[in-house]
Amino acid sequence: MERIGVGLLGLGTVGTGVYKALRNNQDVLLRRTGQLFEVRKILVRDPYKTRQVEGVQFLITTDFHEVLQSGVQVVIEVIGGLESAYAYVRDALTAGCHVVTANKELIAKRGKELEALARQKGVQLLYEAAVGGGIPVLGSIGYLLKANRVHRITGILNGTTNYILTEMEQKGLAFDEVLRESQEKGYAEADPSSDVDGHDAKYKLAILARLAFEAEISLEDIPCRGIRGVTSQDITLARRLGYAIKLLAQAEQYGEKGPISLRVGPALLPENHPLAGVNGVHNAVTLEGDWVQDVTLVGQGAGEQPTASAVVEDVGNVLRLPRISGSTVEHPPVLSGAEEGGSRFVVVETEALPGLAGAASLRDKLEQINLEVEQIGTASFGSSTVLGLVLCHWNASYTNILLAELGIEVKRLEHYPVIGVRKKDRVKEAVVTG
Ligand SMILES: NC(=O)C1=CN([C@@H]2O[C@H](COP(=O)(O)OP(=O)(O)OC[C@H]3O[C@@H](n4cnc5c(N)ncnc54)[C@H](OP(=O)(O)O)[C@@H]3O)[C@@H](O)[C@H]2O)C=CC1
Ligand SMILES: N[C@@H](CC=O)C(=O)O
């Protein structure tokens, strides 16, 4: 039996889970790795805080150097944020320690430099928990699908926003209330705007695309929209037309080493799409490769236990994996504005809207000016009425055309891409009101 010293940076939601998992499943890890992982020091910000786990007080420090001096071979970074985390990870790698982190922002922004440092020092830098919480998605791409050319990734990559959208729909709760709940449950980032504005999903998509396409991904190349604009009216109307609204992360490579398109934003999925029923804090990733065709991995995307699971799996692998060799990352062109051409769900909120007959005649009117309307629905919510249209072959100029044709005072107009509807699956006659 080999004793391995571990330094834990952070004892919040994830750090607490990691400490408990290392303690409670020590026997499992020992049996499977022959190694006994012992936490020697825990770095925190506030040494006086009451901790959610017993017996840690004598391990706590606020001095990072004490961690490095405690005979550790593995450092686990679960403090989050960028600058301090970066400095600690860099110093731990420089000192010859293996590093495991759950920090997607750090890996998306500084991963390239830190991986080069890890290679130079002959140590591992592992970050399975940075993407998809407990889902072993990076390992699946890196180790289990290594003979495939993965060309498309479609994912629900943020647990907080998926939880919010689900609770808004299923319980009719308000956005702010559900956001508070997701913070209490430990799903949200320290600054939850990273979740709700889509940045967290963007970091995760960049990490996935880099690994799957072996391509350098710049965060600026990922158009990103969050869920602040999604209302419960939009969710209700989309559902009536047969769709779920999800914060979707998409990446596609057109041919080997070919151009790449990337996008994060709310989108409609038809109810029979594999990701449409992924609810609550669950995440899911569909990977499409040349031989495997498609594989969908689903699991809890945030929270103490699933995230700790991914961190501790990395810890168990750190001394068993082959050393990272040279990287073959390419710089393919990135396609921008791959937003047009597909179907769009357009929501118009107003005070006065046509009923069923009016909606049908509106469709005729729009079709006369060559706006192909696939589905149309209206719904009333208190003093507001909402019109929802699924339009084919979306073009940015449609917004103004629509406003002119509607000829009514519009309180709000929002539009979402509609994903994954094949021609033969399209709903033919869909005019709903309520
Ligand atoms: N929560 C989740 O579901 C998931 C989180 N992650 C990632 O894991 C990381 C941690 O998240 P989470 O556990 O939720 O965060 P928390 O805010 O719950 O915990 C952060 C911990 O780090 C400590 N800390 C923060 N800054 C410093 C610093 N400068 N020096 C020393 N200690 C510091 C805090 O100390 P103190 O307790 O004294 O305040 C706290 O213990 C983040 O990168 C996050 O993105 C990844 C997947 C899922
Ligand atoms: N805040 C993140 C935590 C996990 O990465 C999320 O909600 O997905």
CSV table of C-alpha atoms and ligand atoms in Angstrom, one decimal:
chain,number,residue,atom,x,y,z
A,1,MET,CA,0.0,0.0,0.0
A,2,GLU,CA,1.3,3.4,-1.0
A,3,ARG,CA,0.4,6.5,1.1
A,4,ILE,CA,-0.3,9.6,-1.1
A,5,GLY,CA,-0.4,13.0,0.6
A,6,VAL,CA,-3.2,15.3,-0.7
A,7,GLY,CA,-3.5,19.0,-0.3
A,8,LEU,CA,-7.1,20.3,-0.6
A,9,LEU,CA,-7.6,23.9,-1.7
A,10,GLY,CA,-11.1,25.0,-0.8
A,11,LEU,CA,-13.7,23.5,1.6
A,12,GLY,CA,-16.9,24.9,0.2
A,13,THR,CA,-19.6,22.8,-1.6
A,14,VAL,CA,-17.2,20.8,-3.7
A,15,GLY,CA,-14.3,20.7,-1.2
A,16,THR,CA,-16.5,19.3,1.5
A,17,GLY,CA,-17.8,16.6,-0.8
A,18,VAL,CA,-14.2,15.7,-1.9
A,19,TYR,CA,-13.1,15.4,1.7
A,20,LYS,CA,-16.0,13.2,2.6
A,21,ALA,CA,-15.7,11.0,-0.5
A,22,LEU,CA,-12.0,10.5,0.1
A,23,ARG,CA,-12.7,9.5,3.7
A,24,ASN,CA,-15.8,7.4,3.2
A,25,ASN,CA,-14.7,5.6,0.0
A,26,GLN,CA,-11.0,5.3,1.1
A,27,ASP,CA,-11.4,1.5,1.1
A,28,VAL,CA,-12.8,1.4,-2.4
A,29,LEU,CA,-10.0,3.5,-3.8
A,30,LEU,CA,-7.4,1.5,-1.9
A,31,ARG,CA,-8.7,-1.8,-3.3
A,32,ARG,CA,-8.7,-0.5,-6.8
A,33,THR,CA,-5.6,1.6,-6.9
A,34,GLY,CA,-3.4,0.2,-4.1
A,35,GLN,CA,-3.1,3.8,-2.9
A,36,LEU,CA,-4.2,5.4,0.3
A,37,PHE,CA,-5.0,9.1,-0.2
A,38,GLU,CA,-4.5,11.2,2.9
A,39,VAL,CA,-5.6,14.8,3.1
A,40,ARG,CA,-2.7,16.6,4.9
A,41,LYS,CA,-3.7,20.2,4.7
A,42,ILE,CA,-6.8,22.2,3.7
A,43,LEU,CA,-6.5,25.8,2.4
A,44,VAL,CA,-9.5,28.1,3.1
A,45,ARG,CA,-10.1,31.8,3.2
A,46,ASP,CA,-11.8,32.1,6.6
A,47,PRO,CA,-10.3,29.8,9.2
A,48,TYR,CA,-13.1,30.6,11.7
A,49,LYS,CA,-16.0,29.5,9.6
A,50,THR,CA,-18.1,26.5,10.9
A,51,ARG,CA,-17.4,23.6,8.6
A,52,GLN,CA,-20.0,21.1,7.3
A,53,VAL,CA,-17.7,18.2,8.0
A,54,GLU,CA,-16.2,17.0,11.3
A,55,GLY,CA,-12.6,16.5,12.2
A,56,VAL,CA,-11.0,19.0,9.8
A,57,GLN,CA,-10.1,21.9,12.1
A,58,PHE,CA,-6.5,20.7,12.7
A,59,LEU,CA,-5.9,20.5,8.9
A,60,ILE,CA,-7.1,24.0,8.1
A,61,THR,CA,-4.7,26.7,7.0
A,62,THR,CA,-4.8,30.0,5.2
A,63,ASP,CA,-1.2,29.7,4.0
A,64,PHE,CA,-0.7,28.0,0.7
A,65,HIS,CA,3.0,27.3,1.4
A,66,GLU,CA,2.0,25.2,4.4
A,67,VAL,CA,0.1,23.0,1.9
A,68,LEU,CA,3.1,22.5,-0.3
A,69,GLN,CA,5.3,21.8,2.7
A,70,SER,CA,3.1,19.1,4.1
A,71,GLY,CA,4.5,16.4,1.9
A,72,VAL,CA,1.7,16.3,-0.7
A,73,GLN,CA,2.0,14.7,-4.1
A,74,VAL,CA,-1.5,15.7,-5.3
A,75,VAL,CA,-3.1,19.1,-5.0
A,76,ILE,CA,-6.9,19.5,-5.5
A,77,GLU,CA,-8.0,23.0,-6.4
A,78,VAL,CA,-11.7,23.6,-5.6
A,79,ILE,CA,-11.6,27.3,-4.6
A,80,GLY,CA,-12.9,28.6,-8.0
A,81,GLY,CA,-12.3,32.0,-9.5
A,82,LEU,CA,-9.3,32.9,-11.7
A,83,GLU,CA,-6.3,34.6,-10.3
A,84,SER,CA,-5.7,32.9,-6.9
A,85,ALA,CA,-6.6,29.6,-8.3
A,86,TYR,CA,-4.2,30.1,-11.2
A,87,ALA,CA,-1.3,31.1,-8.9
A,88,TYR,CA,-1.9,28.0,-6.7
A,89,VAL,CA,-2.2,25.6,-9.6
A,90,ARG,CA,0.9,27.0,-11.3
A,91,ASP,CA,2.9,26.8,-8.1
A,92,ALA,CA,1.7,23.3,-7.3
A,93,LEU,CA,2.7,22.0,-10.8
A,94,THR,CA,6.0,23.9,-10.5
A,95,ALA,CA,6.7,22.1,-7.2
A,96,GLY,CA,6.1,18.8,-9.0
A,97,CYS,CA,2.7,18.0,-7.7
A,98,HIS,CA,-0.1,16.5,-9.7
A,99,VAL,CA,-3.1,18.8,-9.8
A,100,VAL,CA,-6.8,18.0,-10.0
A,101,THR,CA,-9.2,20.9,-10.5
A,102,ALA,CA,-13.0,21.5,-11.0
A,103,ASN,CA,-12.3,25.0,-12.2
A,104,LYS,CA,-13.7,25.4,-15.8
A,105,GLU,CA,-12.9,29.1,-16.0
A,106,LEU,CA,-9.3,28.4,-15.1
A,107,ILE,CA,-9.0,25.6,-17.6
A,108,ALA,CA,-10.9,27.5,-20.4
A,109,LYS,CA,-8.7,30.6,-19.9
A,110,ARG,CA,-5.3,29.3,-18.8
A,111,GLY,CA,-5.5,25.5,-19.5
A,112,LYS,CA,-3.1,25.6,-22.4
A,113,GLU,CA,-0.3,27.2,-20.4
A,114,LEU,CA,-0.9,25.0,-17.4
A,115,GLU,CA,-1.0,21.8,-19.4
A,116,ALA,CA,2.4,22.8,-21.0
A,117,LEU,CA,3.8,23.4,-17.5
A,118,ALA,CA,2.4,20.0,-16.3
A,119,ARG,CA,4.1,18.3,-19.3
A,120,GLN,CA,7.3,20.1,-18.6
A,121,LYS,CA,7.2,18.9,-15.0
A,122,GLY,CA,6.1,15.4,-15.9
A,123,VAL,CA,2.9,15.6,-13.8
A,124,GLN,CA,-0.8,15.3,-14.4
A,125,LEU,CA,-3.3,18.1,-14.6
A,126,LEU,CA,-6.8,16.5,-14.6
A,127,TYR,CA,-10.2,18.4,-14.6
A,128,GLU,CA,-13.0,15.9,-15.2
A,129,ALA,CA,-15.2,17.8,-12.8
A,130,ALA,CA,-14.9,21.0,-14.8
A,131,VAL,CA,-17.4,19.7,-17.3
A,132,GLY,CA,-20.7,18.1,-16.7
A,133,GLY,CA,-20.4,17.6,-12.9
A,134,GLY,CA,-20.4,13.9,-12.2
A,135,ILE,CA,-20.6,12.8,-15.9
A,136,PRO,CA,-17.4,11.2,-17.0
A,137,VAL,CA,-17.4,13.1,-20.3
A,138,LEU,CA,-13.8,14.2,-20.7
A,139,GLY,CA,-12.6,10.6,-19.9
A,140,SER,CA,-15.1,9.3,-22.5
A,141,ILE,CA,-13.7,11.5,-25.2
A,142,GLY,CA,-10.1,11.2,-24.2
A,143,TYR,CA,-9.8,7.5,-23.4
A,144,LEU,CA,-12.9,5.7,-24.5
A,145,LEU,CA,-13.6,7.4,-27.9
A,146,LYS,CA,-10.0,7.9,-28.9
A,147,ALA,CA,-10.5,6.1,-32.3
A,148,ASN,CA,-13.3,8.3,-33.3
A,149,ARG,CA,-13.3,11.6,-35.0
A,150,VAL,CA,-15.9,13.5,-32.9
A,151,HIS,CA,-17.5,16.1,-35.2
A,152,ARG,CA,-20.5,17.4,-33.2
A,153,ILE,CA,-21.1,18.1,-29.5
A,154,THR,CA,-24.6,19.1,-28.2
A,155,GLY,CA,-25.0,19.6,-24.5
A,156,ILE,CA,-26.9,20.9,-21.6
A,157,LEU,CA,-23.8,21.9,-19.6
A,158,ASN,CA,-25.0,24.0,-16.8
A,159,GLY,CA,-27.0,22.5,-13.9
A,160,THR,CA,-28.1,25.8,-12.4
A,161,THR,CA,-29.9,27.1,-15.5
A,162,ASN,CA,-31.4,23.7,-16.3
A,163,TYR,CA,-32.7,23.6,-12.8
A,164,ILE,CA,-34.1,27.1,-13.1
A,165,LEU,CA,-35.8,26.4,-16.4
A,166,THR,CA,-37.3,23.1,-15.2
A,167,GLU,CA,-38.7,24.6,-11.9
A,168,MET,CA,-40.1,27.6,-13.8
A,169,GLU,CA,-41.9,25.3,-16.1
A,170,GLN,CA,-43.0,22.5,-13.7
A,171,LYS,CA,-43.8,24.6,-10.6
A,172,GLY,CA,-44.5,27.9,-12.1
A,173,LEU,CA,-41.9,29.5,-9.9
A,174,ALA,CA,-40.3,32.9,-10.6
A,175,PHE,CA,-36.7,33.1,-11.9
A,176,ASP,CA,-35.2,34.8,-8.9
A,177,GLU,CA,-36.8,32.4,-6.4
A,178,VAL,CA,-35.4,29.3,-8.2
A,179,LEU,CA,-32.0,31.0,-8.6
A,180,ARG,CA,-31.9,31.5,-4.8
A,181,GLU,CA,-32.9,27.8,-4.3
A,182,SER,CA,-30.1,26.7,-6.7
A,183,GLN,CA,-27.6,28.7,-4.7
A,184,GLU,CA,-28.8,27.1,-1.5
A,185,LYS,CA,-28.4,23.7,-3.0
A,186,GLY,CA,-24.8,24.6,-3.9
A,187,TYR,CA,-25.3,24.4,-7.7
A,188,ALA,CA,-24.6,28.0,-8.6
A,189,GLU,CA,-21.2,29.6,-9.0
A,190,ALA,CA,-20.0,32.1,-6.4
A,191,ASP,CA,-21.1,34.8,-8.9
A,192,PRO,CA,-24.3,33.2,-10.4
A,193,SER,CA,-24.3,35.6,-13.3
A,194,SER,CA,-21.7,33.2,-14.8
A,195,ASP,CA,-24.4,30.5,-14.8
A,196,VAL,CA,-27.4,32.6,-15.9
A,197,ASP,CA,-25.5,34.6,-18.6
A,198,GLY,CA,-24.1,31.4,-20.1
A,199,HIS,CA,-20.4,31.9,-19.4
A,200,ASP,CA,-20.1,28.8,-17.3
A,201,ALA,CA,-21.5,26.7,-20.2
A,202,LYS,CA,-19.2,28.6,-22.6
A,203,TYR,CA,-16.1,27.6,-20.6
A,204,LYS,CA,-17.3,24.0,-20.6
A,205,LEU,CA,-18.0,24.0,-24.3
A,206,ALA,CA,-14.5,25.4,-25.0
A,207,ILE,CA,-12.9,22.6,-22.9
A,208,LEU,CA,-15.0,19.9,-24.6
A,209,ALA,CA,-14.4,21.3,-28.2
A,210,ARG,CA,-10.7,21.6,-27.6
A,211,LEU,CA,-10.4,18.0,-26.5
A,212,ALA,CA,-12.8,16.5,-29.1
A,213,PHE,CA,-11.6,18.5,-32.1
A,214,GLU,CA,-7.9,18.9,-30.9
A,215,ALA,CA,-8.4,22.5,-31.8
A,216,GLU,CA,-7.4,25.7,-30.1
A,217,ILE,CA,-10.6,27.4,-29.0
A,218,SER,CA,-10.8,31.0,-28.1
A,219,LEU,CA,-13.7,32.1,-25.8
A,220,GLU,CA,-14.3,35.1,-27.9
A,221,ASP,CA,-15.3,32.7,-30.7
A,222,ILE,CA,-18.3,31.4,-28.8
A,223,PRO,CA,-21.4,33.5,-29.2
A,224,CYS,CA,-23.1,33.3,-25.8
A,225,ARG,CA,-26.6,34.1,-24.6
A,226,GLY,CA,-27.9,33.3,-21.2
A,227,ILE,CA,-31.4,32.6,-19.9
A,228,ARG,CA,-32.3,36.0,-18.4
A,229,GLY,CA,-34.6,36.8,-21.3
A,230,VAL,CA,-36.5,33.4,-21.1
A,231,THR,CA,-39.9,34.0,-19.5
A,232,SER,CA,-42.4,31.4,-18.2
A,233,GLN,CA,-44.7,32.5,-21.0
A,234,ASP,CA,-42.1,31.5,-23.6
A,235,ILE,CA,-41.6,28.2,-21.8
A,236,THR,CA,-45.4,27.5,-21.7
A,237,LEU,CA,-46.0,28.5,-25.3
A,238,ALA,CA,-43.0,26.5,-26.6
A,239,ARG,CA,-44.3,23.4,-24.6
A,240,ARG,CA,-47.8,23.8,-26.2
A,241,LEU,CA,-46.2,23.7,-29.6
A,242,GLY,CA,-44.3,20.6,-28.6
A,243,TYR,CA,-40.9,21.9,-27.5
A,244,ALA,CA,-38.7,22.3,-24.4
A,245,ILE,CA,-36.5,25.3,-24.0
A,246,LYS,CA,-32.9,24.5,-22.8
A,247,LEU,CA,-29.7,26.4,-22.5
A,248,LEU,CA,-27.8,24.5,-25.2
A,249,ALA,CA,-24.1,24.4,-25.9
A,250,GLN,CA,-23.3,23.3,-29.5
A,251,ALA,CA,-20.0,22.8,-31.3
A,252,GLU,CA,-19.5,21.3,-34.8
A,253,GLN,CA,-16.5,20.7,-36.9
A,254,TYR,CA,-17.0,20.6,-40.7
A,255,GLY,CA,-14.5,18.0,-41.9
A,256,GLU,CA,-11.3,16.9,-40.3
A,257,LYS,CA,-9.3,19.9,-39.3
A,258,GLY,CA,-12.1,21.9,-41.0
A,259,PRO,CA,-13.8,25.0,-39.7
A,260,ILE,CA,-15.7,25.0,-36.4
A,261,SER,CA,-18.9,26.6,-35.3
A,262,LEU,CA,-19.7,27.1,-31.6
A,263,ARG,CA,-22.7,28.6,-29.8
A,264,VAL,CA,-24.2,28.8,-26.3
A,265,GLY,CA,-27.8,30.0,-25.8
A,266,PRO,CA,-31.4,29.1,-25.1
A,267,ALA,CA,-32.9,26.9,-27.8
A,268,LEU,CA,-36.0,24.9,-28.5
A,269,LEU,CA,-35.8,21.1,-28.7
A,270,PRO,CA,-38.6,19.0,-29.9
A,271,GLU,CA,-40.1,16.9,-27.1
A,272,ASN,CA,-38.8,13.7,-28.7
A,273,HIS,CA,-35.2,14.9,-28.8
A,274,PRO,CA,-32.9,13.0,-26.4
A,275,LEU,CA,-31.9,16.1,-24.5
A,276,ALA,CA,-35.5,17.6,-24.2
A,277,GLY,CA,-36.4,15.4,-21.2
A,278,VAL,CA,-33.1,16.2,-19.3
A,279,ASN,CA,-34.5,18.1,-16.3
A,280,GLY,CA,-33.5,19.7,-13.0
A,281,VAL,CA,-29.8,19.8,-12.2
A,282,HIS,CA,-29.0,17.1,-14.7
A,283,ASN,CA,-26.7,17.7,-17.6
A,284,ALA,CA,-26.3,15.8,-20.8
A,285,VAL,CA,-23.9,15.6,-23.7
A,286,THR,CA,-24.4,14.1,-27.0
A,287,LEU,CA,-21.2,13.3,-28.9
A,288,GLU,CA,-21.3,12.4,-32.5
A,289,GLY,CA,-18.3,10.6,-34.0
A,290,ASP,CA,-17.6,9.0,-37.3
A,291,TRP,CA,-17.9,5.4,-36.1
A,292,VAL,CA,-19.8,5.5,-32.8
A,293,GLN,CA,-22.4,7.7,-34.5
A,294,ASP,CA,-24.0,9.2,-31.4
A,295,VAL,CA,-23.6,8.7,-27.7
A,296,THR,CA,-25.5,10.6,-25.0
A,297,LEU,CA,-24.2,10.8,-21.5
A,298,VAL,CA,-26.6,12.0,-18.8
A,299,GLY,CA,-26.0,12.7,-15.1
A,300,GLN,CA,-26.1,15.3,-12.3
A,301,GLY,CA,-24.2,18.4,-13.5
A,302,ALA,CA,-23.6,20.2,-10.2
A,303,GLY,CA,-23.8,19.8,-6.5
A,304,GLU,CA,-21.6,18.4,-3.7
A,305,GLN,CA,-21.7,14.7,-4.4
A,306,PRO,CA,-21.6,14.4,-8.2
A,307,THR,CA,-18.9,17.0,-8.5
A,308,ALA,CA,-16.8,15.4,-5.7
A,309,SER,CA,-17.2,12.1,-7.5
A,310,ALA,CA,-15.6,13.4,-10.6
A,311,VAL,CA,-12.8,15.1,-8.6
A,312,VAL,CA,-12.1,11.9,-6.6
A,313,GLU,CA,-12.1,9.8,-9.8
A,314,ASP,CA,-9.4,12.0,-11.1
A,315,VAL,CA,-7.5,11.6,-7.9
A,316,GLY,CA,-7.7,7.9,-8.2
A,317,ASN,CA,-6.3,8.1,-11.8
A,318,VAL,CA,-3.6,10.6,-11.2
A,319,LEU,CA,-0.8,8.2,-10.7
A,320,ARG,CA,-2.2,5.5,-13.0
A,321,LEU,CA,-2.6,7.5,-16.3
A,322,PRO,CA,0.2,7.6,-18.8
A,323,ARG,CA,2.1,10.9,-18.7
A,324,ILE,CA,0.7,13.5,-21.2
A,325,SER,CA,2.7,13.5,-24.4
A,326,GLY,CA,3.0,16.4,-26.9
A,327,SER,CA,-0.3,18.0,-27.9
A,328,THR,CA,-1.5,18.1,-31.5
A,329,VAL,CA,-3.8,21.1,-31.2
A,330,GLU,CA,-4.7,22.8,-34.5
A,331,HIS,CA,-6.0,26.3,-35.2
A,332,PRO,CA,-8.9,25.8,-37.6
A,333,PRO,CA,-11.0,28.7,-38.7
A,334,VAL,CA,-14.1,29.5,-36.6
A,335,LEU,CA,-17.3,30.2,-38.4
A,336,SER,CA,-19.2,33.1,-37.0
A,337,GLY,CA,-22.9,33.9,-37.1
A,338,ALA,CA,-23.9,30.3,-37.9
A,339,GLU,CA,-27.3,31.5,-36.6
A,340,GLU,CA,-29.3,32.0,-39.8
A,341,GLY,CA,-31.0,29.6,-42.1
A,342,GLY,CA,-32.5,27.2,-39.5
A,343,SER,CA,-36.0,27.3,-37.9
A,344,ARG,CA,-36.7,30.0,-35.3
A,345,PHE,CA,-39.3,30.3,-32.5
A,346,VAL,CA,-40.3,33.9,-32.4
A,347,VAL,CA,-42.3,35.2,-29.4
A,348,VAL,CA,-44.2,38.4,-29.5
A,349,GLU,CA,-45.8,39.8,-26.3
A,350,THR,CA,-48.5,42.4,-26.7
A,351,GLU,CA,-51.7,43.5,-25.1
A,352,ALA,CA,-54.0,42.6,-28.0
A,353,LEU,CA,-53.5,39.6,-30.2
A,354,PRO,CA,-55.6,37.6,-32.6
A,355,GLY,CA,-57.4,34.5,-31.4
A,356,LEU,CA,-57.3,31.2,-33.2
A,357,ALA,CA,-58.9,32.5,-36.5
A,358,GLY,CA,-56.7,35.6,-36.3
A,359,ALA,CA,-53.6,33.5,-35.8
A,360,ALA,CA,-54.5,31.4,-38.9
A,361,SER,CA,-55.0,34.5,-41.0
A,362,LEU,CA,-51.8,36.0,-39.8
A,363,ARG,CA,-50.0,32.9,-41.0
A,364,ASP,CA,-51.6,33.2,-44.4
A,365,LYS,CA,-50.5,36.9,-44.5
A,366,LEU,CA,-46.9,36.0,-43.6
A,367,GLU,CA,-46.8,33.2,-46.1
A,368,GLN,CA,-47.9,35.6,-48.8
A,369,ILE,CA,-44.7,37.5,-48.2
A,370,ASN,CA,-42.7,34.3,-48.3
A,371,LEU,CA,-42.2,33.9,-44.5
A,372,GLU,CA,-42.7,30.1,-44.1
A,373,VAL,CA,-44.6,29.6,-40.9
A,374,GLU,CA,-44.3,26.1,-39.5
A,375,GLN,CA,-46.3,26.5,-36.3
A,376,ILE,CA,-48.2,29.2,-34.6
A,377,GLY,CA,-49.7,29.6,-31.2
A,378,THR,CA,-51.1,32.1,-28.8
A,379,ALA,CA,-51.6,32.2,-25.1
A,380,SER,CA,-53.0,34.7,-22.6
A,381,PHE,CA,-51.2,35.5,-19.3
A,382,GLY,CA,-53.1,38.1,-17.2
A,383,SER,CA,-53.2,41.3,-19.2
A,384,SER,CA,-50.6,40.1,-21.8
A,385,THR,CA,-51.1,37.9,-24.8
A,386,VAL,CA,-48.2,36.1,-26.3
A,387,LEU,CA,-47.9,35.0,-29.9
A,388,GLY,CA,-45.4,32.2,-30.8
A,389,LEU,CA,-44.4,31.5,-34.4
A,390,VAL,CA,-42.0,28.8,-35.6
A,391,LEU,CA,-40.5,30.2,-38.8
A,392,CYS,CA,-38.4,28.3,-41.3
A,393,HIS,CA,-35.1,29.6,-42.8
A,394,TRP,CA,-34.6,32.3,-40.3
A,395,ASN,CA,-33.0,35.6,-41.5
A,396,ALA,CA,-32.2,38.6,-39.3
A,397,SER,CA,-34.4,40.9,-41.5
A,398,TYR,CA,-37.5,38.9,-40.4
A,399,THR,CA,-37.7,40.8,-37.1
A,400,ASN,CA,-38.5,44.1,-38.8
A,401,ILE,CA,-40.7,42.4,-41.4
A,402,LEU,CA,-42.7,40.7,-38.7
A,403,LEU,CA,-43.2,43.9,-36.7
A,404,ALA,CA,-44.4,45.7,-39.8
A,405,GLU,CA,-46.8,42.9,-40.7
A,406,LEU,CA,-48.2,42.5,-37.2
A,407,GLY,CA,-49.1,46.2,-37.1
A,408,ILE,CA,-49.6,46.1,-33.3
A,409,GLU,CA,-47.8,47.5,-30.3
A,410,VAL,CA,-45.2,45.0,-29.3
A,411,LYS,CA,-44.1,44.8,-25.6
A,412,ARG,CA,-41.4,42.2,-26.2
A,413,LEU,CA,-40.0,40.2,-29.0
A,414,GLU,CA,-37.6,37.3,-28.4
A,415,HIS,CA,-36.4,34.6,-30.7
A,416,TYR,CA,-34.8,31.2,-30.2
A,417,PRO,CA,-33.2,28.7,-32.6
A,418,VAL,CA,-35.1,25.5,-33.0
A,419,ILE,CA,-32.8,22.5,-32.9
A,420,GLY,CA,-32.9,19.0,-34.2
A,421,VAL,CA,-36.2,18.9,-36.1
A,422,ARG,CA,-35.9,16.8,-39.1
A,423,LYS,CA,-38.3,17.6,-42.0
A,424,LYS,CA,-40.3,14.4,-41.5
A,425,ASP,CA,-40.8,15.1,-37.8
A,426,ARG,CA,-42.3,18.5,-38.4
A,427,VAL,CA,-45.7,19.2,-36.9
A,428,LYS,CA,-47.9,19.9,-39.8
A,429,GLU,CA,-51.0,21.8,-38.6
A,430,ALA,CA,-50.1,23.5,-35.4
A,431,VAL,CA,-52.3,26.4,-34.4
A,432,VAL,CA,-52.8,26.4,-30.6
A,433,THR,CA,-54.4,29.0,-28.4
A,434,GLY,CA,-55.1,29.1,-24.7
B,1,LIG,N1,-20.7,23.7,-6.9
B,1,LIG,C1,-20.8,22.9,-7.9
B,1,LIG,O1,-21.8,22.2,-8.2
B,1,LIG,C2,-19.6,22.8,-8.9
B,1,LIG,C3,-18.5,23.6,-8.8
B,1,LIG,N2,-17.5,23.5,-9.6
B,1,LIG,C4,-16.3,24.3,-9.5
B,1,LIG,O2,-15.6,24.0,-8.2
B,1,LIG,C5,-15.0,25.1,-7.7
B,1,LIG,C6,-15.5,25.3,-6.3
B,1,LIG,O3,-16.9,25.5,-6.3
B,1,LIG,P1,-17.7,25.5,-4.9
B,1,LIG,O4,-17.2,24.5,-4.0
B,1,LIG,O5,-19.1,25.5,-5.3
B,1,LIG,O6,-17.3,27.0,-4.3
B,1,LIG,P2,-17.6,27.5,-2.8
B,1,LIG,O7,-17.7,29.0,-3.0
B,1,LIG,O8,-18.7,26.7,-2.2
B,1,LIG,O9,-16.2,27.2,-2.1
B,1,LIG,C7,-15.0,27.8,-2.3
B,1,LIG,C8,-14.0,27.4,-1.2
B,1,LIG,O10,-12.8,28.0,-1.6
B,1,LIG,C9,-12.3,28.8,-0.5
B,1,LIG,N3,-11.6,29.9,-1.1
B,1,LIG,C10,-12.1,30.8,-2.0
B,1,LIG,N4,-11.2,31.7,-2.4
B,1,LIG,C11,-10.0,31.4,-1.7
B,1,LIG,C12,-8.7,31.9,-1.7
B,1,LIG,N5,-8.4,32.9,-2.5
B,1,LIG,N6,-7.8,31.3,-0.9
B,1,LIG,C13,-8.2,30.2,-0.2
B,1,LIG,N7,-9.4,29.7,-0.2
B,1,LIG,C14,-10.3,30.2,-0.9
B,1,LIG,C15,-13.4,29.2,0.3
B,1,LIG,O11,-13.0,29.4,1.6
B,1,LIG,P3,-14.0,29.7,2.9
B,1,LIG,O12,-14.8,28.5,3.0
B,1,LIG,O13,-13.1,30.0,4.0
B,1,LIG,O14,-14.9,30.9,2.4
B,1,LIG,C16,-14.3,27.9,0.2
B,1,LIG,O15,-14.0,27.0,1.1
B,1,LIG,C17,-15.3,26.3,-8.7
B,1,LIG,O16,-14.3,26.3,-9.6
B,1,LIG,C18,-16.6,25.8,-9.4
B,1,LIG,O17,-16.7,26.3,-10.6
B,1,LIG,C19,-17.5,22.5,-10.6
B,1,LIG,C20,-18.5,21.7,-10.8
B,1,LIG,C21,-19.7,21.8,-10.0
B,2,LIG,N1,-22.5,26.3,-11.5
B,2,LIG,C1,-22.3,25.1,-12.2
B,2,LIG,C2,-21.6,24.1,-11.3
B,2,LIG,C3,-21.0,23.0,-12.1
B,2,LIG,O1,-20.2,23.1,-13.0
B,2,LIG,C4,-23.5,24.6,-12.8
B,2,LIG,O2,-24.6,25.0,-12.4
B,2,LIG,O3,-23.5,23.7,-13.7
